[in-house]
Amino acid sequence: MLDKNASKNDLTLELNELVDVMLDSAPERLIANKSIVDRLVELLCDVTKIELHPALFRDEHATTTSKGRAVSMTTAAQCAEEFMRTQVFIRGAYSAITEQLKGKESIELLYGGTGPFGLIVLPLLHRFAPEQVQLTLLDIHPESLEALEHVIEVLQVSDYIRSIQCVDILEWDAPAKAFDVIVSETMKMLLKDEPQVSIFRHLAPSLKDGGTLIPRQVQLDAWITSDGKERNESHHIGRFFTLDLASSLALSLQSEPKIECSLELPTRQNKVVDLTLTTYIQVYGEEWLYDNQCSLNLTFCINDIEPSESDGKIHFWYEFTRLPRFAFKYDVDANALEKLTLLADPLEQNSIGIPYIKHYWQKHQLIKTGRYNSNTLGNAKCENLEDRCALEHQMLVALNLPLYETLQEVYQSRTEEEFCDFILGKNNGVLNPSQIVEVTQLASQIS
Ligand SMILES: C[S@@+](CC[C@H](N)C(=O)[O-])C[C@H]1O[C@@H](n2cnc3c(N)ncnc32)[C@H](O)[C@@H]1O
């Protein structure tokens, strides 16, 4: 018994020491702390008996709520491996708690979506006393909360826990102005797929006056880069949304929430430009995550936009659906399609990384306007119509696209992006690598 307790204490000590390194590192040293985060994850997996990378992982245990996907226990555990995300979130939560405790003896913290490790908050609790911080922990997945009980035991933090509830946060009866800090990391880049926006909309009224959300803000920005220029030569055209306390409270007052914005695309002598969309996260204070520091900050690029001569604008709006996301549309240069004389190479990838779709969409616009002929084919070499139709049909099957509906969509969509939205919609918002490989192989028989 003595031995068992001794080794448990050793484990607690090691976990606390790892988190102390993360908290005490200078910001520029975080990049060198990967092995510290890896060790933390290894220990937490041992404690919870979670197999982080099963041989055959299909991620079938996610739950699709009315306003976004709650990732499975295994996926939530894998998030911990993103070492910049893990450190910046833990450091930000630590600063927020420290700030909130200035002038108060104790604070109430709500953690919405703990995953199996309660990673953003539980490992830092040894820096505070249980009388200072009391936690309410929520997650939709019972298996995650079962694992969390083991983490609580090994970190010896049960005295800090006010309650643990297995609920869909969006259905939870959230008490008004009850918490000093509300933590939730339920997002992907551009606030897509997961329910972060709706969770903050639902929980913001539960924050006491002077309280803080973690992350404190998520900024979504649009940039343009001229053809051939590097990303660091981008020109900022504007911010299309900030998720923070103010916007969350404003959304909470709307029964049918709406997020919309339009940004002006500057006219640049008809030069082709690329549009880049970024996600910057301020967890708290100095703790920020920028371009590509983790999967939540991947930049998203749309190539070859032709700004219209006059008032070319990009319109953004958020779709509050089971797979929420920003949709965007830019004013198409009315002449752009008329100027099109040569189809894109069948192997050219489009904004969502699939070949052939650009070519396929352009081809149907030419057919629609009676301008499709052997001169417009460009690099498309498979001229036998039957072979070509058969290959296209196989591509549609690979992309889960029903023939009749897809033909309707390809003719009716105003832009290629709109057609891509349709494709993503038929694939739960993401295409898997094997689909892209299959389409590439088929497209190479046409190119
Ligand atoms: C991306 S994981 C993050 C886990 C952990 N907080 C971390 O940062 O490592 C998101 C977690 O939120 C939970 N979640 C997402 N939507 C939820 C909802 N509507 N109600 C309850 N839990 C939810 C998921 O089950 C998952 O455990």
PDB file of C-alpha atoms in Angstrom, residues 90-287:
ATOM      1  CA  ILE A  90      -2.612  26.159 -20.163  1.00  0.00           C
ATOM      2  CA  ARG A  91      -0.573  29.363 -19.758  1.00  0.00           C
ATOM      3  CA  GLY A  92      -3.529  31.530 -20.749  1.00  0.00           C
ATOM      4  CA  ALA A  93      -5.865  29.772 -18.295  1.00  0.00           C
ATOM      5  CA  TYR A  94      -3.244  30.151 -15.565  1.00  0.00           C
ATOM      6  CA  SER A  95      -2.938  33.925 -16.202  1.00  0.00           C
ATOM      7  CA  ALA A  96      -6.712  34.356 -16.279  1.00  0.00           C
ATOM      8  CA  ILE A  97      -7.177  32.561 -12.938  1.00  0.00           C
ATOM      9  CA  THR A  98      -4.323  34.567 -11.386  1.00  0.00           C
ATOM     10  CA  GLU A  99      -5.842  37.842 -12.627  1.00  0.00           C
ATOM     11  CA  GLN A 100      -9.322  36.934 -11.439  1.00  0.00           C
ATOM     12  CA  LEU A 101      -7.995  36.098  -7.972  1.00  0.00           C
ATOM     13  CA  LYS A 102      -6.675  39.633  -7.569  1.00  0.00           C
ATOM     14  CA  GLY A 103      -9.060  41.179  -5.083  1.00  0.00           C
ATOM     15  CA  LYS A 104     -11.117  37.971  -4.642  1.00  0.00           C
ATOM     16  CA  GLU A 105     -10.623  35.075  -2.262  1.00  0.00           C
ATOM     17  CA  SER A 106     -12.121  32.477  -4.541  1.00  0.00           C
ATOM     18  CA  ILE A 107     -13.373  32.052  -8.066  1.00  0.00           C
ATOM     19  CA  GLU A 108     -15.771  29.732  -9.884  1.00  0.00           C
ATOM     20  CA  LEU A 109     -14.534  28.274 -13.168  1.00  0.00           C
ATOM     21  CA  LEU A 110     -16.702  26.516 -15.744  1.00  0.00           C
ATOM     22  CA  TYR A 111     -14.904  24.168 -18.138  1.00  0.00           C
ATOM     23  CA  GLY A 112     -17.166  23.281 -21.094  1.00  0.00           C
ATOM     24  CA  GLY A 113     -15.793  20.285 -23.011  1.00  0.00           C
ATOM     25  CA  THR A 114     -13.085  18.847 -20.763  1.00  0.00           C
ATOM     26  CA  GLY A 115     -12.168  15.874 -22.944  1.00  0.00           C
ATOM     27  CA  PRO A 116     -10.599  12.960 -21.035  1.00  0.00           C
ATOM     28  CA  PHE A 117      -7.713  14.983 -19.514  1.00  0.00           C
ATOM     29  CA  GLY A 118      -9.290  18.324 -18.523  1.00  0.00           C
ATOM     30  CA  LEU A 119      -6.034  19.466 -20.030  1.00  0.00           C
ATOM     31  CA  ILE A 120      -6.408  23.233 -20.029  1.00  0.00           C
ATOM     32  CA  VAL A 121      -7.165  23.483 -16.301  1.00  0.00           C
ATOM     33  CA  LEU A 122      -6.634  20.369 -14.155  1.00  0.00           C
ATOM     34  CA  PRO A 123      -2.826  20.113 -14.503  1.00  0.00           C
ATOM     35  CA  LEU A 124      -2.265  23.706 -13.302  1.00  0.00           C
ATOM     36  CA  LEU A 125      -4.389  23.476 -10.156  1.00  0.00           C
ATOM     37  CA  HIS A 126      -1.413  22.651  -7.906  1.00  0.00           C
ATOM     38  CA  ARG A 127      -0.458  26.323  -8.221  1.00  0.00           C
ATOM     39  CA  PHE A 128      -3.632  27.289  -6.317  1.00  0.00           C
ATOM     40  CA  ALA A 129      -5.483  26.121  -3.184  1.00  0.00           C
ATOM     41  CA  PRO A 130      -8.892  24.413  -3.449  1.00  0.00           C
ATOM     42  CA  GLU A 131     -10.400  27.302  -1.471  1.00  0.00           C
ATOM     43  CA  GLN A 132      -9.313  29.618  -4.308  1.00  0.00           C
ATOM     44  CA  VAL A 133     -10.663  27.775  -7.361  1.00  0.00           C
ATOM     45  CA  GLN A 134     -13.775  25.636  -7.703  1.00  0.00           C
ATOM     46  CA  LEU A 135     -14.540  23.889 -10.987  1.00  0.00           C
ATOM     47  CA  THR A 136     -17.693  22.830 -12.800  1.00  0.00           C
ATOM     48  CA  LEU A 137     -16.735  20.320 -15.500  1.00  0.00           C
ATOM     49  CA  LEU A 138     -18.917  19.426 -18.493  1.00  0.00           C
ATOM     50  CA  ASP A 139     -18.546  17.049 -21.404  1.00  0.00           C
ATOM     51  CA  ILE A 140     -20.986  15.205 -23.629  1.00  0.00           C
ATOM     52  CA  HIS A 141     -19.032  11.936 -23.686  1.00  0.00           C
ATOM     53  CA  PRO A 142     -19.386   9.676 -20.612  1.00  0.00           C
ATOM     54  CA  GLU A 143     -16.191   7.788 -21.510  1.00  0.00           C
ATOM     55  CA  SER A 144     -14.236  11.075 -21.391  1.00  0.00           C
ATOM     56  CA  LEU A 145     -15.603  11.881 -17.943  1.00  0.00           C
ATOM     57  CA  GLU A 146     -14.755   8.366 -16.721  1.00  0.00           C
ATOM     58  CA  ALA A 147     -11.165   8.915 -17.861  1.00  0.00           C
ATOM     59  CA  LEU A 148     -11.221  12.376 -16.267  1.00  0.00           C
ATOM     60  CA  GLU A 149     -11.968  10.798 -12.854  1.00  0.00           C
ATOM     61  CA  HIS A 150      -8.613   8.970 -13.084  1.00  0.00           C
ATOM     62  CA  VAL A 151      -6.811  12.218 -13.950  1.00  0.00           C
ATOM     63  CA  ILE A 152      -8.475  13.958 -10.979  1.00  0.00           C
ATOM     64  CA  GLU A 153      -7.339  11.130  -8.717  1.00  0.00           C
ATOM     65  CA  VAL A 154      -3.737  11.073  -9.892  1.00  0.00           C
ATOM     66  CA  LEU A 155      -3.391  14.869  -9.803  1.00  0.00           C
ATOM     67  CA  GLN A 156      -5.012  14.784  -6.340  1.00  0.00           C
ATOM     68  CA  VAL A 157      -7.364  17.634  -7.200  1.00  0.00           C
ATOM     69  CA  SER A 158     -10.769  16.250  -6.108  1.00  0.00           C
ATOM     70  CA  ASP A 159     -11.110  19.066  -3.553  1.00  0.00           C
ATOM     71  CA  TYR A 160     -11.243  21.591  -6.375  1.00  0.00           C
ATOM     72  CA  ILE A 161     -14.234  19.984  -8.082  1.00  0.00           C
ATOM     73  CA  ARG A 162     -17.706  21.393  -7.455  1.00  0.00           C
ATOM     74  CA  SER A 163     -19.445  19.169  -9.993  1.00  0.00           C
ATOM     75  CA  ILE A 164     -18.927  16.998 -13.066  1.00  0.00           C
ATOM     76  CA  GLN A 165     -21.844  16.704 -15.473  1.00  0.00           C
ATOM     77  CA  CYS A 166     -22.312  14.641 -18.588  1.00  0.00           C
ATOM     78  CA  VAL A 167     -24.377  17.009 -20.759  1.00  0.00           C
ATOM     79  CA  ASP A 168     -24.667  18.639 -24.138  1.00  0.00           C
ATOM     80  CA  ILE A 169     -23.545  22.142 -23.137  1.00  0.00           C
ATOM     81  CA  LEU A 170     -25.999  23.634 -25.619  1.00  0.00           C
ATOM     82  CA  GLU A 171     -28.884  21.996 -23.734  1.00  0.00           C
ATOM     83  CA  TRP A 172     -27.451  22.712 -20.290  1.00  0.00           C
ATOM     84  CA  ASP A 173     -29.456  24.986 -18.022  1.00  0.00           C
ATOM     85  CA  ALA A 174     -26.662  27.534 -17.583  1.00  0.00           C
ATOM     86  CA  PRO A 175     -26.975  29.613 -14.380  1.00  0.00           C
ATOM     87  CA  ALA A 176     -26.869  33.389 -14.940  1.00  0.00           C
ATOM     88  CA  LYS A 177     -23.708  35.285 -13.894  1.00  0.00           C
ATOM     89  CA  ALA A 178     -22.324  32.355 -11.916  1.00  0.00           C
ATOM     90  CA  PHE A 179     -18.719  32.024 -13.135  1.00  0.00           C
ATOM     91  CA  ASP A 180     -15.575  34.159 -13.086  1.00  0.00           C
ATOM     92  CA  VAL A 181     -13.864  32.171 -15.853  1.00  0.00           C
ATOM     93  CA  ILE A 182     -15.450  30.087 -18.619  1.00  0.00           C
ATOM     94  CA  VAL A 183     -13.088  27.826 -20.586  1.00  0.00           C
ATOM     95  CA  SER A 184     -13.978  26.017 -23.792  1.00  0.00           C
ATOM     96  CA  GLU A 185     -11.801  24.869 -26.666  1.00  0.00           C
ATOM     97  CA  THR A 186     -14.321  23.445 -29.100  1.00  0.00           C
ATOM     98  CA  MET A 187     -13.035  24.914 -32.341  1.00  0.00           C
ATOM     99  CA  LYS A 188     -11.193  24.346 -35.576  1.00  0.00           C
ATOM    100  CA  MET A 189      -9.682  26.860 -37.962  1.00  0.00           C
ATOM    101  CA  LEU A 190     -12.164  29.533 -39.039  1.00  0.00           C
ATOM    102  CA  LEU A 191     -14.510  28.323 -36.275  1.00  0.00           C
ATOM    103  CA  LYS A 192     -15.696  25.514 -38.516  1.00  0.00           C
ATOM    104  CA  ASP A 193     -17.297  22.166 -37.682  1.00  0.00           C
ATOM    105  CA  GLU A 194     -17.118  22.359 -33.879  1.00  0.00           C
ATOM    106  CA  PRO A 195     -19.629  24.334 -31.758  1.00  0.00           C
ATOM    107  CA  GLN A 196     -17.364  27.038 -30.201  1.00  0.00           C
ATOM    108  CA  VAL A 197     -19.506  29.956 -31.424  1.00  0.00           C
ATOM    109  CA  SER A 198     -22.766  28.429 -30.194  1.00  0.00           C
ATOM    110  CA  ILE A 199     -21.180  27.310 -26.911  1.00  0.00           C
ATOM    111  CA  PHE A 200     -19.926  30.834 -26.157  1.00  0.00           C
ATOM    112  CA  ARG A 201     -23.298  32.248 -27.247  1.00  0.00           C
ATOM    113  CA  HIS A 202     -25.003  29.872 -24.783  1.00  0.00           C
ATOM    114  CA  LEU A 203     -22.538  30.327 -21.902  1.00  0.00           C
ATOM    115  CA  ALA A 204     -21.644  34.054 -22.089  1.00  0.00           C
ATOM    116  CA  PRO A 205     -24.639  35.117 -19.918  1.00  0.00           C
ATOM    117  CA  SER A 206     -23.259  32.790 -17.194  1.00  0.00           C
ATOM    118  CA  LEU A 207     -20.173  34.959 -16.811  1.00  0.00           C
ATOM    119  CA  LYS A 208     -20.083  37.293 -13.810  1.00  0.00           C
ATOM    120  CA  ASP A 209     -19.429  40.978 -14.506  1.00  0.00           C
ATOM    121  CA  GLY A 210     -15.676  41.355 -14.950  1.00  0.00           C
ATOM    122  CA  GLY A 211     -15.270  37.656 -15.728  1.00  0.00           C
ATOM    123  CA  THR A 212     -13.419  36.280 -18.751  1.00  0.00           C
ATOM    124  CA  LEU A 213     -13.876  33.767 -21.509  1.00  0.00           C
ATOM    125  CA  ILE A 214     -10.986  31.467 -22.424  1.00  0.00           C
ATOM    126  CA  PRO A 215     -10.068  31.901 -25.229  1.00  0.00           C
ATOM    127  CA  ARG A 216     -10.592  35.609 -24.742  1.00  0.00           C
ATOM    128  CA  GLN A 217     -10.946  36.274 -28.476  1.00  0.00           C
ATOM    129  CA  VAL A 218     -10.719  34.550 -31.835  1.00  0.00           C
ATOM    130  CA  GLN A 219     -10.035  36.904 -34.738  1.00  0.00           C
ATOM    131  CA  LEU A 220     -10.818  35.939 -38.326  1.00  0.00           C
ATOM    132  CA  ASP A 221      -9.080  38.052 -40.967  1.00  0.00           C
ATOM    133  CA  ALA A 222      -8.898  38.213 -44.755  1.00  0.00           C
ATOM    134  CA  TRP A 223      -5.735  39.042 -46.709  1.00  0.00           C
ATOM    135  CA  ILE A 224      -4.877  39.207 -50.377  1.00  0.00           C
ATOM    136  CA  THR A 225      -1.589  38.311 -51.997  1.00  0.00           C
ATOM    137  CA  SER A 226      -0.734  39.225 -55.560  1.00  0.00           C
ATOM    138  CA  ASP A 227       0.159  36.419 -57.911  1.00  0.00           C
ATOM    139  CA  GLY A 228       3.633  35.050 -57.231  1.00  0.00           C
ATOM    140  CA  LYS A 229       4.122  36.990 -53.993  1.00  0.00           C
ATOM    141  CA  GLU A 230       4.816  35.398 -50.639  1.00  0.00           C
ATOM    142  CA  ARG A 231       2.252  35.253 -47.844  1.00  0.00           C
ATOM    143  CA  ASN A 232       4.301  37.757 -45.805  1.00  0.00           C
ATOM    144  CA  GLU A 233       3.692  40.289 -48.572  1.00  0.00           C
ATOM    145  CA  SER A 234      -0.053  39.990 -48.061  1.00  0.00           C
ATOM    146  CA  HIS A 235      -2.272  42.994 -47.846  1.00  0.00           C
ATOM    147  CA  HIS A 236      -4.790  42.962 -44.974  1.00  0.00           C
ATOM    148  CA  ILE A 237      -8.255  43.668 -46.287  1.00  0.00           C
ATOM    149  CA  GLY A 238     -10.142  43.345 -43.039  1.00  0.00           C
ATOM    150  CA  ARG A 239     -11.463  41.370 -40.092  1.00  0.00           C
ATOM    151  CA  PHE A 240     -14.673  39.548 -40.869  1.00  0.00           C
ATOM    152  CA  PHE A 241     -15.464  38.319 -37.343  1.00  0.00           C
ATOM    153  CA  THR A 242     -14.203  38.395 -33.763  1.00  0.00           C
ATOM    154  CA  LEU A 243     -15.555  35.859 -31.302  1.00  0.00           C
ATOM    155  CA  ASP A 244     -15.279  37.408 -27.838  1.00  0.00           C
ATOM    156  CA  LEU A 245     -17.459  38.257 -24.873  1.00  0.00           C
ATOM    157  CA  ALA A 246     -19.137  41.207 -26.632  1.00  0.00           C
ATOM    158  CA  SER A 247     -20.050  39.233 -29.773  1.00  0.00           C
ATOM    159  CA  SER A 248     -21.092  36.174 -27.725  1.00  0.00           C
ATOM    160  CA  LEU A 249     -23.419  38.284 -25.564  1.00  0.00           C
ATOM    161  CA  ALA A 250     -24.824  40.009 -28.656  1.00  0.00           C
ATOM    162  CA  LEU A 251     -25.504  36.613 -30.261  1.00  0.00           C
ATOM    163  CA  SER A 252     -27.096  35.334 -27.047  1.00  0.00           C
ATOM    164  CA  LEU A 253     -29.721  38.085 -27.351  1.00  0.00           C
ATOM    165  CA  GLN A 254     -30.740  36.957 -30.852  1.00  0.00           C
ATOM    166  CA  SER A 255     -33.225  34.115 -31.120  1.00  0.00           C
ATOM    167  CA  GLU A 256     -32.056  33.471 -34.709  1.00  0.00           C
ATOM    168  CA  PRO A 257     -28.339  34.323 -34.462  1.00  0.00           C
ATOM    169  CA  LYS A 258     -26.754  36.008 -37.489  1.00  0.00           C
ATOM    170  CA  ILE A 259     -23.136  36.773 -38.315  1.00  0.00           C
ATOM    171  CA  GLU A 260     -22.582  38.619 -41.593  1.00  0.00           C
ATOM    172  CA  CYS A 261     -19.889  40.874 -42.988  1.00  0.00           C
ATOM    173  CA  SER A 262     -18.704  42.276 -46.330  1.00  0.00           C
ATOM    174  CA  LEU A 263     -15.170  43.351 -47.131  1.00  0.00           C
ATOM    175  CA  GLU A 264     -14.028  45.434 -50.040  1.00  0.00           C
ATOM    176  CA  LEU A 265     -11.573  43.841 -52.466  1.00  0.00           C
ATOM    177  CA  PRO A 266      -9.264  46.588 -53.694  1.00  0.00           C
ATOM    178  CA  THR A 267      -8.997  46.909 -57.452  1.00  0.00           C
ATOM    179  CA  ARG A 268      -5.472  46.120 -58.582  1.00  0.00           C
ATOM    180  CA  GLN A 269      -5.246  46.630 -62.293  1.00  0.00           C
ATOM    181  CA  ASN A 270      -6.885  43.281 -62.932  1.00  0.00           C
ATOM    182  CA  LYS A 271      -4.028  41.334 -61.350  1.00  0.00           C
ATOM    183  CA  VAL A 272      -4.928  37.879 -60.177  1.00  0.00           C
ATOM    184  CA  VAL A 273      -4.842  37.652 -56.378  1.00  0.00           C
ATOM    185  CA  ASP A 274      -5.017  34.908 -53.778  1.00  0.00           C
ATOM    186  CA  LEU A 275      -7.287  35.307 -50.789  1.00  0.00           C
ATOM    187  CA  THR A 276      -5.990  34.027 -47.440  1.00  0.00           C
ATOM    188  CA  LEU A 277      -8.173  33.636 -44.354  1.00  0.00           C
ATOM    189  CA  THR A 278      -6.491  33.457 -40.940  1.00  0.00           C
ATOM    190  CA  THR A 279      -7.536  32.484 -37.414  1.00  0.00           C
ATOM    191  CA  TYR A 280      -5.684  34.214 -34.570  1.00  0.00           C
ATOM    192  CA  ILE A 281      -6.474  33.184 -31.004  1.00  0.00           C
ATOM    193  CA  GLN A 282      -5.824  35.214 -27.890  1.00  0.00           C
ATOM    194  CA  VAL A 283      -6.159  32.685 -25.109  1.00  0.00           C
ATOM    195  CA  TYR A 284      -5.525  35.375 -22.507  1.00  0.00           C
ATOM    196  CA  GLY A 285      -3.174  38.351 -22.031  1.00  0.00           C
ATOM    197  CA  GLU A 286       0.089  37.730 -23.873  1.00  0.00           C
ATOM    198  CA  GLU A 287      -0.822  34.158 -24.818  1.00  0.00           C
TER     199      GLU A 287
END
